[in-house]
CSV table of C-alpha atoms in Angstrom, one decimal:
chain,number,residue,atom,x,y,z
S,187,ALA,CA,-203.1,-144.3,16.6
S,188,ASP,CA,-204.8,-142.4,13.7
S,189,ASP,CA,-201.9,-140.3,12.5
S,190,PHE,CA,-199.9,-141.2,9.6
S,191,VAL,CA,-197.7,-139.8,6.8
S,192,VAL,CA,-197.8,-140.7,3.1
S,193,LEU,CA,-194.7,-139.8,1.1
S,194,VAL,CA,-195.2,-139.5,-2.6
S,195,ARG,CA,-192.6,-139.3,-5.4
S,196,GLY,CA,-194.2,-137.3,-8.1
S,197,GLU,CA,-196.2,-134.1,-8.7
S,198,GLY,CA,-199.4,-132.5,-7.4
S,199,HIS,CA,-201.8,-134.6,-9.5
S,200,HIS,CA,-200.2,-137.8,-8.1
S,201,VAL,CA,-200.9,-136.6,-4.6
S,202,GLU,CA,-204.6,-135.8,-5.3
S,203,ALA,CA,-205.0,-139.2,-7.0
S,204,LEU,CA,-203.5,-141.0,-4.0
S,205,ARG,CA,-205.5,-138.9,-1.6
S,206,THR,CA,-208.7,-140.3,-3.2
S,207,GLU,CA,-207.4,-143.9,-3.0
S,208,ILE,CA,-206.5,-143.5,0.7
S,209,GLY,CA,-210.1,-142.2,1.3
S,210,GLU,CA,-211.5,-145.2,-0.3
S,211,VAL,CA,-209.2,-147.6,1.8
S,212,LEU,CA,-210.2,-145.8,5.1
S,213,ALA,CA,-213.9,-145.7,4.4
S,214,PRO,CA,-214.6,-149.5,5.2
S,215,LEU,CA,-212.6,-149.0,8.5
S,216,GLY,CA,-214.9,-146.3,9.6
S,217,LEU,CA,-212.2,-143.6,9.2
S,218,ARG,CA,-211.9,-140.6,7.1
S,219,LEU,CA,-209.3,-138.0,6.2
S,220,SER,CA,-209.9,-134.6,7.9
S,221,PRO,CA,-209.7,-131.9,5.4
S,222,SER,CA,-208.6,-129.4,7.9
S,223,LYS,CA,-205.7,-131.5,9.2
S,224,THR,CA,-204.6,-133.0,5.8
S,225,ARG,CA,-201.7,-131.1,4.4
S,226,VAL,CA,-199.6,-131.4,1.3
S,227,VAL,CA,-196.1,-130.1,1.7
S,228,HIS,CA,-192.8,-130.5,-0.1
S,229,MET,CA,-190.1,-132.4,1.8
S,230,ALA,CA,-187.7,-129.5,1.4
S,231,ASP,CA,-190.1,-127.3,3.5
S,232,GLY,CA,-190.4,-130.1,6.1
S,233,PHE,CA,-193.2,-131.0,8.3
S,234,ASP,CA,-193.9,-131.7,12.0
S,235,PHE,CA,-195.1,-135.1,13.1
S,236,LEU,CA,-195.4,-136.6,16.6
S,237,GLY,CA,-192.9,-134.1,17.9
S,238,PHE,CA,-190.3,-134.5,15.1
S,239,HIS,CA,-189.5,-132.2,12.3
S,240,ILE,CA,-188.8,-134.2,9.2
S,241,LYS,CA,-187.0,-132.5,6.4
S,242,TRP,CA,-185.2,-133.1,3.1
S,243,MET,CA,-181.8,-131.4,3.3
S,244,HIS,CA,-178.5,-131.2,1.6
S,245,LYS,CA,-175.7,-133.1,3.4
S,246,ARG,CA,-172.7,-130.9,4.2
S,247,GLY,CA,-169.5,-131.8,2.3
S,248,THR,CA,-171.4,-133.8,-0.4
S,249,ASP,CA,-173.7,-133.1,-3.3
S,250,LYS,CA,-176.5,-135.4,-1.9
S,251,HIS,CA,-179.8,-134.8,-0.2
S,252,TYR,CA,-181.1,-136.9,2.6
S,253,VAL,CA,-184.2,-136.9,4.8
S,254,TYR,CA,-183.3,-135.8,8.4
S,255,THR,CA,-185.5,-136.1,11.5
S,256,PHE,CA,-185.0,-133.3,13.9
S,257,ILE,CA,-186.8,-132.4,17.2
S,258,ALA,CA,-189.5,-129.9,16.5
S,259,ASP,CA,-189.5,-126.6,18.3
S,260,LYS,CA,-192.8,-127.1,20.2
S,261,PRO,CA,-191.6,-130.1,22.4
S,262,VAL,CA,-188.5,-128.1,23.3
S,263,ARG,CA,-190.4,-125.1,24.3
S,264,GLU,CA,-192.8,-127.2,26.3
S,265,LEU,CA,-190.0,-129.0,28.2
S,266,LYS,CA,-188.4,-125.7,28.9
S,267,ARG,CA,-191.7,-124.5,30.4
S,268,LYS,CA,-192.0,-127.5,32.6
S,269,ILE,CA,-188.4,-127.0,33.9
S,270,ARG,CA,-189.0,-123.4,34.6
S,271,VAL,CA,-192.1,-124.3,36.7
S,272,LEU,CA,-190.2,-126.9,38.7
S,273,THR,CA,-187.2,-124.6,39.3
S,274,HIS,CA,-189.0,-121.5,40.4
S,275,ARG,CA,-186.8,-119.7,42.9
S,276,ARG,CA,-189.4,-119.1,45.4
S,277,SER,CA,-190.6,-122.7,45.4
S,278,GLN,CA,-190.6,-124.5,48.8
S,279,VAL,CA,-190.4,-128.0,47.3
S,280,PRO,CA,-187.4,-129.9,48.7
S,281,PHE,CA,-184.4,-130.2,46.4
S,282,ALA,CA,-184.6,-134.0,46.2
S,283,ALA,CA,-188.2,-133.9,45.0
S,284,VAL,CA,-187.4,-131.2,42.4
S,285,LEU,CA,-184.3,-133.1,41.1
S,286,SER,CA,-186.2,-136.4,41.0
S,287,ARG,CA,-189.0,-134.9,39.0
S,288,ILE,CA,-186.6,-133.2,36.6
S,289,ASN,CA,-184.8,-136.5,36.2
S,290,GLN,CA,-188.0,-138.3,35.3
S,291,ILE,CA,-189.0,-135.7,32.8
S,292,LEU,CA,-185.5,-135.5,31.2
S,293,ARG,CA,-185.1,-139.3,31.0
S,294,GLY,CA,-188.4,-139.9,29.3
S,295,TRP,CA,-188.0,-136.9,26.9
S,296,ALA,CA,-184.4,-138.0,26.0
S,297,ASN,CA,-185.4,-141.7,25.4
S,298,TYR,CA,-188.3,-140.6,23.1
S,299,PHE,CA,-186.1,-138.2,21.0
S,300,LYS,CA,-182.8,-140.0,21.0
S,301,HIS,CA,-183.5,-141.4,17.5
S,302,ALA,CA,-183.5,-137.9,15.9
S,303,VAL,CA,-180.8,-135.4,15.1
S,304,ALA,CA,-180.7,-134.4,18.7
S,305,LYS,CA,-177.1,-134.1,20.1
S,306,HIS,CA,-177.1,-130.3,19.8
S,307,THR,CA,-180.6,-129.9,21.3
S,308,PHE,CA,-179.5,-132.2,24.2
S,309,ASN,CA,-176.4,-130.1,24.9
S,310,THR,CA,-178.4,-127.0,24.8
S,311,LEU,CA,-181.0,-128.4,27.2
S,312,ARG,CA,-178.3,-129.7,29.6
S,313,SER,CA,-177.0,-126.1,29.9
S,314,PHE,CA,-180.4,-124.7,30.3
S,315,VAL,CA,-181.4,-127.2,33.1
S,316,TRP,CA,-178.0,-126.7,34.8
S,317,TRP,CA,-178.4,-122.9,35.0
S,318,ARG,CA,-182.0,-123.2,36.2
S,319,VAL,CA,-181.0,-125.6,39.0
S,320,VAL,CA,-178.0,-123.5,39.9
S,321,ASN,CA,-180.0,-120.3,40.1
S,322,MET,CA,-182.6,-122.1,42.3
S,323,ILE,CA,-179.8,-123.4,44.6
S,324,THR,CA,-178.0,-120.0,44.9
S,325,TYR,CA,-181.3,-118.2,45.8
S,326,ARG,CA,-182.6,-120.7,48.2
S,327,ARG,CA,-179.4,-121.4,50.1
S,328,ARG,CA,-178.2,-117.8,49.9
S,329,TRP,CA,-174.9,-118.8,48.3
S,330,THR,CA,-172.5,-116.7,46.4
S,331,TRP,CA,-170.9,-117.8,43.1
S,332,THR,CA,-167.8,-118.6,45.2
S,333,ALA,CA,-169.7,-120.8,47.5
S,334,LEU,CA,-171.3,-122.5,44.6
S,335,ARG,CA,-168.0,-123.2,42.9
S,336,ARG,CA,-166.4,-124.5,46.1
S,337,GLN,CA,-169.4,-126.9,46.4
S,338,PHE,CA,-169.7,-128.2,42.7
S,339,LYS,CA,-166.3,-127.5,41.1
S,340,GLY,CA,-163.4,-130.0,41.4
S,341,PRO,CA,-159.9,-130.3,39.9
S,342,ARG,CA,-161.4,-131.7,36.6
S,343,GLY,CA,-164.0,-129.1,36.2
S,344,TRP,CA,-167.7,-128.9,37.3
S,345,ARG,CA,-169.2,-132.0,39.0
S,346,GLN,CA,-172.6,-133.1,38.5
S,347,ILE,CA,-175.1,-131.4,40.8
S,348,ALA,CA,-176.1,-133.8,43.7
S,349,LEU,CA,-178.3,-132.6,46.5
S,350,ASP,CA,-179.9,-134.7,49.2
S,351,GLY,CA,-178.7,-137.9,47.6
S,352,VAL,CA,-180.2,-137.2,44.2
S,353,THR,CA,-177.9,-136.5,41.2
S,354,LEU,CA,-179.1,-134.3,38.2
S,355,PHE,CA,-179.6,-136.3,35.1
S,356,ASN,CA,-177.2,-135.3,32.3
S,357,ILE,CA,-179.2,-135.3,29.2
S,358,ALA,CA,-176.2,-134.5,27.1
S,359,ALA,CA,-174.7,-138.0,27.9
S,360,VAL,CA,-177.6,-139.8,26.3
S,361,THR,CA,-176.4,-141.8,23.3
S,362,VAL,CA,-178.1,-140.7,20.0
S,363,THR,CA,-178.7,-143.7,17.8
S,364,ARG,CA,-180.2,-142.5,14.5
S,365,TYR,CA,-181.9,-144.3,11.7
S,366,ARG,CA,-181.8,-147.9,13.0
S,367,TRP,CA,-182.4,-150.2,10.1
S,368,ARG,CA,-184.7,-152.9,11.3
S,369,GLY,CA,-185.5,-154.4,7.9
S,370,LEU,CA,-187.2,-157.8,8.3
S,371,ASN,CA,-187.0,-157.9,12.1
S,372,ILE,CA,-190.7,-156.6,12.4
S,373,SER,CA,-193.0,-159.0,10.8
S,374,THR,CA,-195.7,-157.5,8.5
S,375,PRO,CA,-198.3,-159.2,6.3
S,376,TRP,CA,-196.1,-158.3,3.3
S,377,THR,CA,-192.9,-159.9,4.6
S,378,ALA,CA,-194.4,-163.0,6.2
């Protein structure tokens, strides 16, 4: 991995001094900073890194500011694009294959992003995926809304969609565990 972030407490001249030092450290390793990819931003503006949007924000109900890690917009758009392709109404792929592939994509995506501020995004994506699958089912089986409700709604509300033995993964049920403190659990040359 050749991507990294350097956080500096200080002003612009501190950043420029540190940039030259980083260049000197990377040179013996055969690496260099790319001028086109290297950016200097304020934490209040935030930046995208490896699919996450990292930003310094005011915490509601307090007078404190914290660094929050959100899911960036680009991965959400890309996931929705993949789901749209899989759930195309005129597709002839069997339901079990479509649901299995959607489940694989959603599980991997949720496990990668579950350490961010992600609950709202997961709920939105659950609704998006549910409606895409429901629209695909109603079109391909020529069901009316009444027939769909009869099939997937029970006395306690909507049941999970299960077709041909495959149940649609509920991304909203993924537990979000933010900011795990690992401390000295990871050995480094500085803590050993």
